[in-house]
Short mmCIF file of C-alpha atoms and ligand atoms in Angstrom, two decimals:
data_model
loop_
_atom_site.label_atom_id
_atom_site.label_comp_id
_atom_site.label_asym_id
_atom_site.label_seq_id
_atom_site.Cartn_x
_atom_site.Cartn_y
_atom_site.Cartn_z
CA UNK J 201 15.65 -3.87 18.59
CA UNK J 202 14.77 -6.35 15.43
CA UNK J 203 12.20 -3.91 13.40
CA UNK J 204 10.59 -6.43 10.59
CA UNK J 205 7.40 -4.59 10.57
CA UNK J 206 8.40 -2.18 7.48
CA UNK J 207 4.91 -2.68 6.02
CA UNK J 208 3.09 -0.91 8.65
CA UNK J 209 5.51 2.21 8.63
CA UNK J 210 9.44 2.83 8.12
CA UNK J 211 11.62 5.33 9.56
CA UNK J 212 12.17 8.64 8.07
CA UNK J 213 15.52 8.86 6.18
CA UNK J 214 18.17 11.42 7.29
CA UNK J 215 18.05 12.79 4.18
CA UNK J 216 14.49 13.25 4.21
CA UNK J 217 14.29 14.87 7.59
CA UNK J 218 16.94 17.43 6.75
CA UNK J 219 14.74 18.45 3.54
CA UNK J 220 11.86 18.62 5.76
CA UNK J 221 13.63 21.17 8.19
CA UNK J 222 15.31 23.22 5.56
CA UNK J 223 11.24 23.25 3.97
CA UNK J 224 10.08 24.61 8.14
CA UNK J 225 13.05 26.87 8.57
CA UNK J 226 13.95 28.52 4.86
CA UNK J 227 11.37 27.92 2.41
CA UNK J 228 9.02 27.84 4.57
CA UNK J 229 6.66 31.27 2.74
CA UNK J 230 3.12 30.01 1.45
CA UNK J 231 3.77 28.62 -1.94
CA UNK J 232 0.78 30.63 -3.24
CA UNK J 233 2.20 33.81 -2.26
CA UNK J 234 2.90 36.90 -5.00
CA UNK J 235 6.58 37.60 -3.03
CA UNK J 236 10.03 36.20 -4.30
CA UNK J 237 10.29 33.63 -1.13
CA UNK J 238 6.62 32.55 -1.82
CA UNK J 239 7.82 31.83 -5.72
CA UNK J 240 11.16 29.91 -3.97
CA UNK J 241 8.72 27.66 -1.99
CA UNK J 242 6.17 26.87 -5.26
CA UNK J 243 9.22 26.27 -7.69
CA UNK J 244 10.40 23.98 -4.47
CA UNK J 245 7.17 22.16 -4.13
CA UNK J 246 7.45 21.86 -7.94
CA UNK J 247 11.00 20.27 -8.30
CA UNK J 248 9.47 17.81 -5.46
CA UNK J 249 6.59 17.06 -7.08
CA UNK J 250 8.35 16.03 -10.65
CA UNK J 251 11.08 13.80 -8.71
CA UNK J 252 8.31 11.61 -7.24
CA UNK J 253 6.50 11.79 -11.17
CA UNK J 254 10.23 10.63 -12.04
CA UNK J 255 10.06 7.87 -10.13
CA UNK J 256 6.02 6.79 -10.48
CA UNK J 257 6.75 7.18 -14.11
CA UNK J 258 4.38 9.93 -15.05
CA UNK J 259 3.83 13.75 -15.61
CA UNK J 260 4.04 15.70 -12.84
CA UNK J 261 0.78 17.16 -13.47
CA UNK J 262 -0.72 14.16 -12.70
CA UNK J 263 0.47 13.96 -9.38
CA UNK J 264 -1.67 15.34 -6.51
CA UNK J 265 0.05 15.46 -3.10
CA UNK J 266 -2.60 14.07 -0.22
CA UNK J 267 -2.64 13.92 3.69
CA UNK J 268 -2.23 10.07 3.04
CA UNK J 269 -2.95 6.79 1.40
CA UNK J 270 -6.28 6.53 2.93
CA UNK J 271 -7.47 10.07 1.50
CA UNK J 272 -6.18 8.75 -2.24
CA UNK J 273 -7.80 5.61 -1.68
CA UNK J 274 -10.51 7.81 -0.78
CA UNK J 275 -10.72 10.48 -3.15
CA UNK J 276 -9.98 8.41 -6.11
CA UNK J 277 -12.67 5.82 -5.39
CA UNK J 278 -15.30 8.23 -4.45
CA UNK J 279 -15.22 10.60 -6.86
CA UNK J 280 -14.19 8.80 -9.34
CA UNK J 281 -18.12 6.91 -8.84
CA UNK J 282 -19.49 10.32 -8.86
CA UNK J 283 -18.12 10.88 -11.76
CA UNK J 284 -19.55 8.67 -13.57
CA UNK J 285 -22.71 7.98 -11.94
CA UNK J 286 -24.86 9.00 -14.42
CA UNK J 287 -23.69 5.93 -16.57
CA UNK J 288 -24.34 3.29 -14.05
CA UNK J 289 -23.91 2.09 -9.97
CA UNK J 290 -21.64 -0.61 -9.99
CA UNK J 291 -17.93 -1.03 -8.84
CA UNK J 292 -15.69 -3.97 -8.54
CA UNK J 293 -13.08 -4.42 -6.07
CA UNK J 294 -11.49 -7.04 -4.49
CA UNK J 295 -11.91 -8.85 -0.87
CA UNK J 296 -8.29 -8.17 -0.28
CA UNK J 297 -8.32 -4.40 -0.65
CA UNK J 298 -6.92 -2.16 2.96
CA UNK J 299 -9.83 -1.02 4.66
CA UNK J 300 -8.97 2.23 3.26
CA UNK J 301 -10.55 0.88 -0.29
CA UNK J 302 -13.32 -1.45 1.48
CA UNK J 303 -14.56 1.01 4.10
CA UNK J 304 -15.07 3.63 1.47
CA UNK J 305 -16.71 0.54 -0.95
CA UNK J 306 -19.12 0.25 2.37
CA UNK J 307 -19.83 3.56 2.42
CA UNK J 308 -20.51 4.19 -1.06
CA UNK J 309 -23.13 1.10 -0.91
CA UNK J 310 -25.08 2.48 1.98
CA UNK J 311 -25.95 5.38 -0.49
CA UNK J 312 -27.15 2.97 -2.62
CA UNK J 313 -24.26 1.91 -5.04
CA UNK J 314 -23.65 -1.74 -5.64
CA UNK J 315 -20.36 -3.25 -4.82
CA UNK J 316 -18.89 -6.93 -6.23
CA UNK J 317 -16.00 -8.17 -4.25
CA UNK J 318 -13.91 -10.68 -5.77
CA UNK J 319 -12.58 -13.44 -3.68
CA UNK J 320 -8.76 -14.15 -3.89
CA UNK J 321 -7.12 -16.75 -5.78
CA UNK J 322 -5.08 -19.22 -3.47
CA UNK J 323 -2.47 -17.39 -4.24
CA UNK J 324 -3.91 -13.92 -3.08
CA UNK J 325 -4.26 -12.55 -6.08
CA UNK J 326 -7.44 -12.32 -8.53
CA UNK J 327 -8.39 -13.74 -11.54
CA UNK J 328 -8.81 -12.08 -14.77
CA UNK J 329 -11.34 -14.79 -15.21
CA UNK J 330 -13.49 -13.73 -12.34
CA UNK J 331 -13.16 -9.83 -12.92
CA UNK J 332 -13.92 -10.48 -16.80
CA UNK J 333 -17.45 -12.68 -15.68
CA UNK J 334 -18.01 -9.42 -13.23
CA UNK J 335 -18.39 -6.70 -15.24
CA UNK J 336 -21.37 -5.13 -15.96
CA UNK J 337 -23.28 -2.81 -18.55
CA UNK J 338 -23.65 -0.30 -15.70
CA UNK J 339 -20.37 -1.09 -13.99
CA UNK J 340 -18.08 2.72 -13.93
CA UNK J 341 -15.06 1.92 -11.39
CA UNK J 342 -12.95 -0.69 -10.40
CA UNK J 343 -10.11 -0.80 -7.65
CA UNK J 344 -7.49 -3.03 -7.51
CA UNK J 345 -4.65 -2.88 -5.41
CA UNK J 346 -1.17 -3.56 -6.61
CA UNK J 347 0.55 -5.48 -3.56
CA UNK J 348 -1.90 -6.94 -0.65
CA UNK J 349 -0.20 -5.80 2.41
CA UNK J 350 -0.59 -8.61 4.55
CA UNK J 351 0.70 -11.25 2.03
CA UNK J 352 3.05 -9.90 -0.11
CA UNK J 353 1.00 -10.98 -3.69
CA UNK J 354 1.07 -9.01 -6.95
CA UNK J 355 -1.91 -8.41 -8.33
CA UNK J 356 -1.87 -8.80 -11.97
CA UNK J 357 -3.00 -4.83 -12.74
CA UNK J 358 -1.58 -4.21 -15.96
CA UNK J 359 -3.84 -7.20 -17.44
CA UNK J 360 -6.74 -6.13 -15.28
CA UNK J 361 -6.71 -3.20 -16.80
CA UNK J 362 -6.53 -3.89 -20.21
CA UNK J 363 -9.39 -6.49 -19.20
CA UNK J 364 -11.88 -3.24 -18.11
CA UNK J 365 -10.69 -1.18 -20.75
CA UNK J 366 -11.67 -3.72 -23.55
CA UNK J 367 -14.65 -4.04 -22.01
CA UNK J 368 -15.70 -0.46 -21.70
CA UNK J 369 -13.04 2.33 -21.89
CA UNK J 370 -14.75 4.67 -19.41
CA UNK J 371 -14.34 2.59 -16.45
CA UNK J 372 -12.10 4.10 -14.57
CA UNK J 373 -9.15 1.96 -13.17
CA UNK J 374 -7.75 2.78 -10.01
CA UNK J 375 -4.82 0.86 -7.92
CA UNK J 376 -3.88 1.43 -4.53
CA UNK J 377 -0.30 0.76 -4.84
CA UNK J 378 0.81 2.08 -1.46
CA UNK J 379 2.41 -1.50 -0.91
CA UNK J 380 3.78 -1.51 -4.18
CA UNK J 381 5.93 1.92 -4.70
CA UNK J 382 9.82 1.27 -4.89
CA UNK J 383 8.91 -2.58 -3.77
CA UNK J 384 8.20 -3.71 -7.00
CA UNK J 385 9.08 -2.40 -10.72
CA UNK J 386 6.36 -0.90 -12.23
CA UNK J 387 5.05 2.57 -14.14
CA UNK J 388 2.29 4.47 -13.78
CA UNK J 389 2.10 4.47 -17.50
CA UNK J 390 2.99 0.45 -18.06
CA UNK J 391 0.45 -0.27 -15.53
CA UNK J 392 -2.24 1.75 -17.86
CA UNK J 393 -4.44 2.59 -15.04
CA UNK J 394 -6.62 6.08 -14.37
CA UNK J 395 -5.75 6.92 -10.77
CA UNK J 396 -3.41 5.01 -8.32
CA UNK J 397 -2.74 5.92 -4.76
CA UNK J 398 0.89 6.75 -2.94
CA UNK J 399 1.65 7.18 0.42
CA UNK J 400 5.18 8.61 1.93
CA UNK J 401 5.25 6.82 5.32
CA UNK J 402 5.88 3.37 3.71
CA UNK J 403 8.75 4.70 1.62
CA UNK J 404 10.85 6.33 4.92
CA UNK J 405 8.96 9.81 4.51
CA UNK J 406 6.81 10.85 7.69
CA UNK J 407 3.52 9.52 8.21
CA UNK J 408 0.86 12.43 7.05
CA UNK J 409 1.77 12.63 3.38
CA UNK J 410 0.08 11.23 0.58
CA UNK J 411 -0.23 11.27 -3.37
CA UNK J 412 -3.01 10.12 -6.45
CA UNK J 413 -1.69 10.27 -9.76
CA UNK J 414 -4.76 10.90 -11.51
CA UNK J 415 -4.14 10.10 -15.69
CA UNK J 416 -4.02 13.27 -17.87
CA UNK J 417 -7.68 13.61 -19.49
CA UNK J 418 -9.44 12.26 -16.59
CA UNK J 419 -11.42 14.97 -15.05
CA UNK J 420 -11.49 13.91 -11.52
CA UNK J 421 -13.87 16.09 -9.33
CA UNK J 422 -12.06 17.24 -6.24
CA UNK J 423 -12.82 15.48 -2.44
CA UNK J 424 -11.44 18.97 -0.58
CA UNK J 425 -12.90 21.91 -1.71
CA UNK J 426 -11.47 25.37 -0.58
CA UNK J 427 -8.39 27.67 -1.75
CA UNK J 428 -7.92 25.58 -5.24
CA UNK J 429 -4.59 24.73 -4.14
CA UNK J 430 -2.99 21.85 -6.69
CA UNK J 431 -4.70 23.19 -9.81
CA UNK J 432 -8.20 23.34 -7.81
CA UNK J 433 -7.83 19.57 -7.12
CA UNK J 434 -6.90 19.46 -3.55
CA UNK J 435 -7.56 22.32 -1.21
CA UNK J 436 -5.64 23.30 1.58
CA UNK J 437 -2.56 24.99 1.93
CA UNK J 438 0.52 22.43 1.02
CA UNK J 439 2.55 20.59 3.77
CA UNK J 440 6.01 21.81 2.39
CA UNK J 441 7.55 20.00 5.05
CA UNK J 442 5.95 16.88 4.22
CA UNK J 443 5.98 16.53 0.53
CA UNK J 444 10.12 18.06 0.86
CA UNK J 445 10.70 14.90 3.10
CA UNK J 446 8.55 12.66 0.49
CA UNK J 447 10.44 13.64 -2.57
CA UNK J 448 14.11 13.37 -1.08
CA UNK J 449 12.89 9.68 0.52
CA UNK J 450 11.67 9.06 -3.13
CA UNK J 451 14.82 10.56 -4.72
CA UNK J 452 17.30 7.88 -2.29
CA UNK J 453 15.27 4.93 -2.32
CA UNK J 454 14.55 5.44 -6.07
CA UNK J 455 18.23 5.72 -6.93
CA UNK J 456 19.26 1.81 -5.27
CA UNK J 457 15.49 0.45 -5.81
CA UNK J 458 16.41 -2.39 -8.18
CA UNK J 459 19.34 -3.57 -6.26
CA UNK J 460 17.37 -2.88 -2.80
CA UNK J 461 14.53 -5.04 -4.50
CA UNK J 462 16.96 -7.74 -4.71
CA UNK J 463 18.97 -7.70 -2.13
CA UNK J 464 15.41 -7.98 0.11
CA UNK J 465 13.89 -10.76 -2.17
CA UNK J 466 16.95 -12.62 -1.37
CA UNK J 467 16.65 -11.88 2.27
CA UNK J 468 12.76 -13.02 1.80
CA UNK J 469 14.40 -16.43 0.70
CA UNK J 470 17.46 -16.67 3.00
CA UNK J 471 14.64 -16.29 6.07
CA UNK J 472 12.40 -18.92 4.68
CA UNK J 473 14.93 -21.36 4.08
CA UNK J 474 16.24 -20.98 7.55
CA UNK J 475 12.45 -21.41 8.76
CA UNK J 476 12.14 -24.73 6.80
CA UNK J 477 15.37 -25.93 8.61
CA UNK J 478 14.94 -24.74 12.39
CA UNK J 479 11.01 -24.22 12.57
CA UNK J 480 9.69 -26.14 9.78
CA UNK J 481 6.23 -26.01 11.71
CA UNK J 482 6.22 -22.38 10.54
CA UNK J 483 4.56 -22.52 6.59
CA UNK J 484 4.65 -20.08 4.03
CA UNK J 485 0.73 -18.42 3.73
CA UNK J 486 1.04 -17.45 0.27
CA UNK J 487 4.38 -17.28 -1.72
CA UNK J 488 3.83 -13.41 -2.55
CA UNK J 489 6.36 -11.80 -5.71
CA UNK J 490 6.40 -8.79 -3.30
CA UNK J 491 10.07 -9.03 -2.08
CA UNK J 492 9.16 -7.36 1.37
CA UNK J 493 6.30 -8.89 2.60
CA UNK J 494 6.62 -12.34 3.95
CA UNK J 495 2.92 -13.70 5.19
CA UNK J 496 3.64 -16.79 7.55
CA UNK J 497 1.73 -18.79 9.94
CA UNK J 498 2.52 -21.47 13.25
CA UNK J 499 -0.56 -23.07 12.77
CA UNK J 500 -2.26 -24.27 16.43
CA UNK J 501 -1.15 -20.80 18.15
CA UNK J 502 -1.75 -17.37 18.52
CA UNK J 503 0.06 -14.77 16.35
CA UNK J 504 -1.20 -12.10 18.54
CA UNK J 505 0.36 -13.97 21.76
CA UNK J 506 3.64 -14.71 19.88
CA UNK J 507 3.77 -11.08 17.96
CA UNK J 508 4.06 -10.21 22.00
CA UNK J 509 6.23 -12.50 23.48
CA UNK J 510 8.84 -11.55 20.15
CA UNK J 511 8.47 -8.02 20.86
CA UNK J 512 9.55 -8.54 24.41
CA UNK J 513 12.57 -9.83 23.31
CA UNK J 514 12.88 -6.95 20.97
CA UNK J 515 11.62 -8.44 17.85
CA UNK J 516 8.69 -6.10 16.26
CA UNK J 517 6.39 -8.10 13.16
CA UNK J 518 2.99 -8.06 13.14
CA UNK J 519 -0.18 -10.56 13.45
CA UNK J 520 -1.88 -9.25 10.02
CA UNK J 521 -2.27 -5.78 9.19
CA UNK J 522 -1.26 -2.96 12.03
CA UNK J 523 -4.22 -1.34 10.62
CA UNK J 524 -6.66 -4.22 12.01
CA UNK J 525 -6.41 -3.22 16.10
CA UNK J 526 -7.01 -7.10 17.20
CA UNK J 527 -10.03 -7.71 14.81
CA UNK J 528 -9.25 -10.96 12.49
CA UNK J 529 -7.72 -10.21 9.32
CA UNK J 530 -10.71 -9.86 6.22
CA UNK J 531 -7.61 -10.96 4.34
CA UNK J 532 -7.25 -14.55 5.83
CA UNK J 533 -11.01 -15.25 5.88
CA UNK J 534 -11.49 -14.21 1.85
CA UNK J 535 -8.36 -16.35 1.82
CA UNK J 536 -10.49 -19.55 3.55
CA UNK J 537 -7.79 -20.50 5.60
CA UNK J 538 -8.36 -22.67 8.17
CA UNK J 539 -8.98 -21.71 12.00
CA UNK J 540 -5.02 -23.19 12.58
CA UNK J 541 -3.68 -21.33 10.53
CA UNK J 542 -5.76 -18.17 10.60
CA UNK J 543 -5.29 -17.88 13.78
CA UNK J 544 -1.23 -18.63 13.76
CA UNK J 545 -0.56 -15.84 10.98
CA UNK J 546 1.76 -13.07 11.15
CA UNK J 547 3.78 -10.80 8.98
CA UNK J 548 7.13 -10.21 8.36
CA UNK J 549 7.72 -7.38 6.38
CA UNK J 550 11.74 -6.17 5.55
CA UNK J 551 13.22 -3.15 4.23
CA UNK J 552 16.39 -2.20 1.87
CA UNK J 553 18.43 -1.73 5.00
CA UNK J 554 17.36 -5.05 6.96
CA UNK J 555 20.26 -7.69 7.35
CA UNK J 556 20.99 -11.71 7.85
CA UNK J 557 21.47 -10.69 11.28
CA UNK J 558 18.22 -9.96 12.17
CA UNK J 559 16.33 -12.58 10.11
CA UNK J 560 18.54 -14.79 12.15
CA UNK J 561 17.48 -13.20 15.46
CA UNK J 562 13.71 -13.60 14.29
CA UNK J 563 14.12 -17.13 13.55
CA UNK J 564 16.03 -18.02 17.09
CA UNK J 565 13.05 -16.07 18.96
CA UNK J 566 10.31 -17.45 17.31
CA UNK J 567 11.86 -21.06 17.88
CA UNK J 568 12.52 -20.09 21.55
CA UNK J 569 8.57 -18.40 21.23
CA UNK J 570 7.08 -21.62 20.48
CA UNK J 571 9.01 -23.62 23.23
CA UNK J 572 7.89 -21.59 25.90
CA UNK J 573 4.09 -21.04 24.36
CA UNK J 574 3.53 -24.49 23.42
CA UNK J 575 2.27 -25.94 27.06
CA UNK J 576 -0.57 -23.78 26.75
CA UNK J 577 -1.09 -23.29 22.94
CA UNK J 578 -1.26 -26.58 21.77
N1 PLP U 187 -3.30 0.97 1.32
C1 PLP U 187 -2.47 0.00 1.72
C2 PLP U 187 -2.28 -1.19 0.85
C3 PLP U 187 -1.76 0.14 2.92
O1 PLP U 187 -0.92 -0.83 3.31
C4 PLP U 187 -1.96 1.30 3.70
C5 PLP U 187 -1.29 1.46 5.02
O2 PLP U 187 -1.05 0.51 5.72
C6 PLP U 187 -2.85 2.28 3.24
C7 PLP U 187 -3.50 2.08 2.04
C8 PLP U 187 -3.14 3.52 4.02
O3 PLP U 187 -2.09 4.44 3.89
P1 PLP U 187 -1.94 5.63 4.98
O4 PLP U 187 -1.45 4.98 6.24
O5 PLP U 187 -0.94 6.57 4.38
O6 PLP U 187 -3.28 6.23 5.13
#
């Protein structure tokens, strides 16, 4: 099998699965316990959580582990409203955000907060122009995610942020940067933001594990309320397991990330100049800096047929996001693409261990794909 759908999930390293049994089968006491194996868990837990601050470029009491992405996306965006609610009702996000960010936008404006999206650049990113014009008197968040998962772009978030923060410094700045951890360089710190969003299962950790860094001095209320596990910011009894797994997947990928960066950026290019040779009918959406995301389209057919006739043949990539389960892609309409090529995208999405060998089995398959689908596509 061809896997080039790292941007929906990746596998779990070795490494980190043998951290995650040692975490089940040896430490595996309740790290709030008062016994010596409940300390050995916590001071675990703790050398975990400070390798993934290592890497995210923070304290590691500003990290905050989660069930996943989705509940950071979550937590950060709705309290982080609450908290400041007294001040005004207005967020800004973008049209591009995961449905994790949007859905919980939606949400928020049924109880009566008001929302501006702001449409994409051609380039699938956003303006500073556009999010300068936006802001408001009354406006107390904004979320802005680092890398758009379906196309690969890099939002500008370090001059976002100083954008809102010159504004008004208590507008809270939050980045979902699940897309964005290990993929592309970046701190926590640099990026100047209040809260951004992790998740494990996109940097070979299992699926089920999350993280928020949430900057020191913000007082973030919590989502979960219970046991006051994580300094009485995130109840519930911590997934050892998981977060074990997390930090030694953070800890390996960490330790190559600049050279796996560019060893898959020139993969990104290798696989695009081989398309413009064999397939030149397959174009480029946007030219994201993301170097594992590559957002194409074969304008005049159906990504979701051709996504199935290439896995057949054992070649996995996606039409859009996996998250999207058949409905079009919010992403390509903010984009205004047109029906064509809408309807023809799909993503590629690579990893530090992918090779020339498989880029060169996705190009031969999609040039046999479209042979064999164009009687009835065109
Ligand atoms: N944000 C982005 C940009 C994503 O790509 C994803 C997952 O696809 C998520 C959030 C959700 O993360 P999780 O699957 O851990 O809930």
């Amino acid at each position: 099998m061809v896997y080039l759908d790292y941007a929906a999930t990746t596998p779990v390293l070795p490494e980190a699965a043998q951290a995650a049994l040692a975490a089940m089968t040896e430490q595996w006491h309740n790290p709030s316990g008062r016994y010596a194996a409940a300390a050995q868990s916590a001071k675990r837990l703790e050398a975990d959580r400070s390798a993934i601050a290592k890497a995210l470029g923070c304290q590691p009491g500003e990290l905050f582990f989660t069930s996943c992405g989705t509940e950071s996306d979550n937590w950060a965006i709705r309290m982080g409203a609450h908290l400041n609610r007294r001040r005004g009702r207005h967020l800004i996000t973008t049209a591009i955000e995961h449905a994790a960010v949007l859905e919980t936008c939606k949400d928020l404006e049924k109880e009566g907060w008001e929302v501006t999206y702001l449409p994409p650049t051609s380039e699938g990113t956003v303006s500073p122009e556009d999010l300068r014009a936006a802001l408001r008197p009354d406006t107390v968040l904004v979320s802005m995610m680092l890398v758009n998962n379906e196309l690969g772009s890099v939002l500008p978030v370090r001059e976002l942020c100083q954008i809102v923060k010159s504004y008004n410094r208590t507008i809270l700045f939050h980045t979902d940067a699940v897309q964005g951890f290990l993929k592309v360089p970046f701190t926590a710190r640099a990026l100047g933001v209040d809260l951004l969003s992790l998740s494990g299962h996109k940097v070979h950790a299992p699926k089920g594990i999350g993280a928020l860094y949430v900057r020191s001095g913000v007082k973030l209320p919590p989502l979960l309320t219970g046991g006051g596990q994580e300094r009485g910011l995130r109840s519930g009894t911590e997934p050892t397991a998981q977060i074990a797994a997390f930090a030694e997947a953070v800890r390996v990928c960490a330790a190559t990330s600049a050279a796996d960066q560019a060893h898959m950026s020139a993969l990104k290019e290798y696989a695009l100049s081989n398309l413009a040779k064999k397939l030149p009918s397959v174009e480029e959406i946007v030219h994201g800096e993301a170097p594992h995301i590559l957002a194409l389209t074969l304008p005049g057919y159906k990504a979701e047929v051709l996504v199935r006739v290439l896995g057949d043949r054992g070649v996995c990539v996606s039409a859009g996001s996996a998250c999207h389960r058949g409905k079009p892609s919010h992403v390509y309409a903010a984009l205004k693409l047109s029906k064509p090529r809408r309807d023809g995208a799909f993503r590629v999405s690579l990893d530090r261990s992918t090779t020339r060998e498989d880029l060169d089995a996705l190009v031969e398959e999609l040039v046999r794909a479209k042979e064999q689908l164009f009687p009835t596509m065109s």
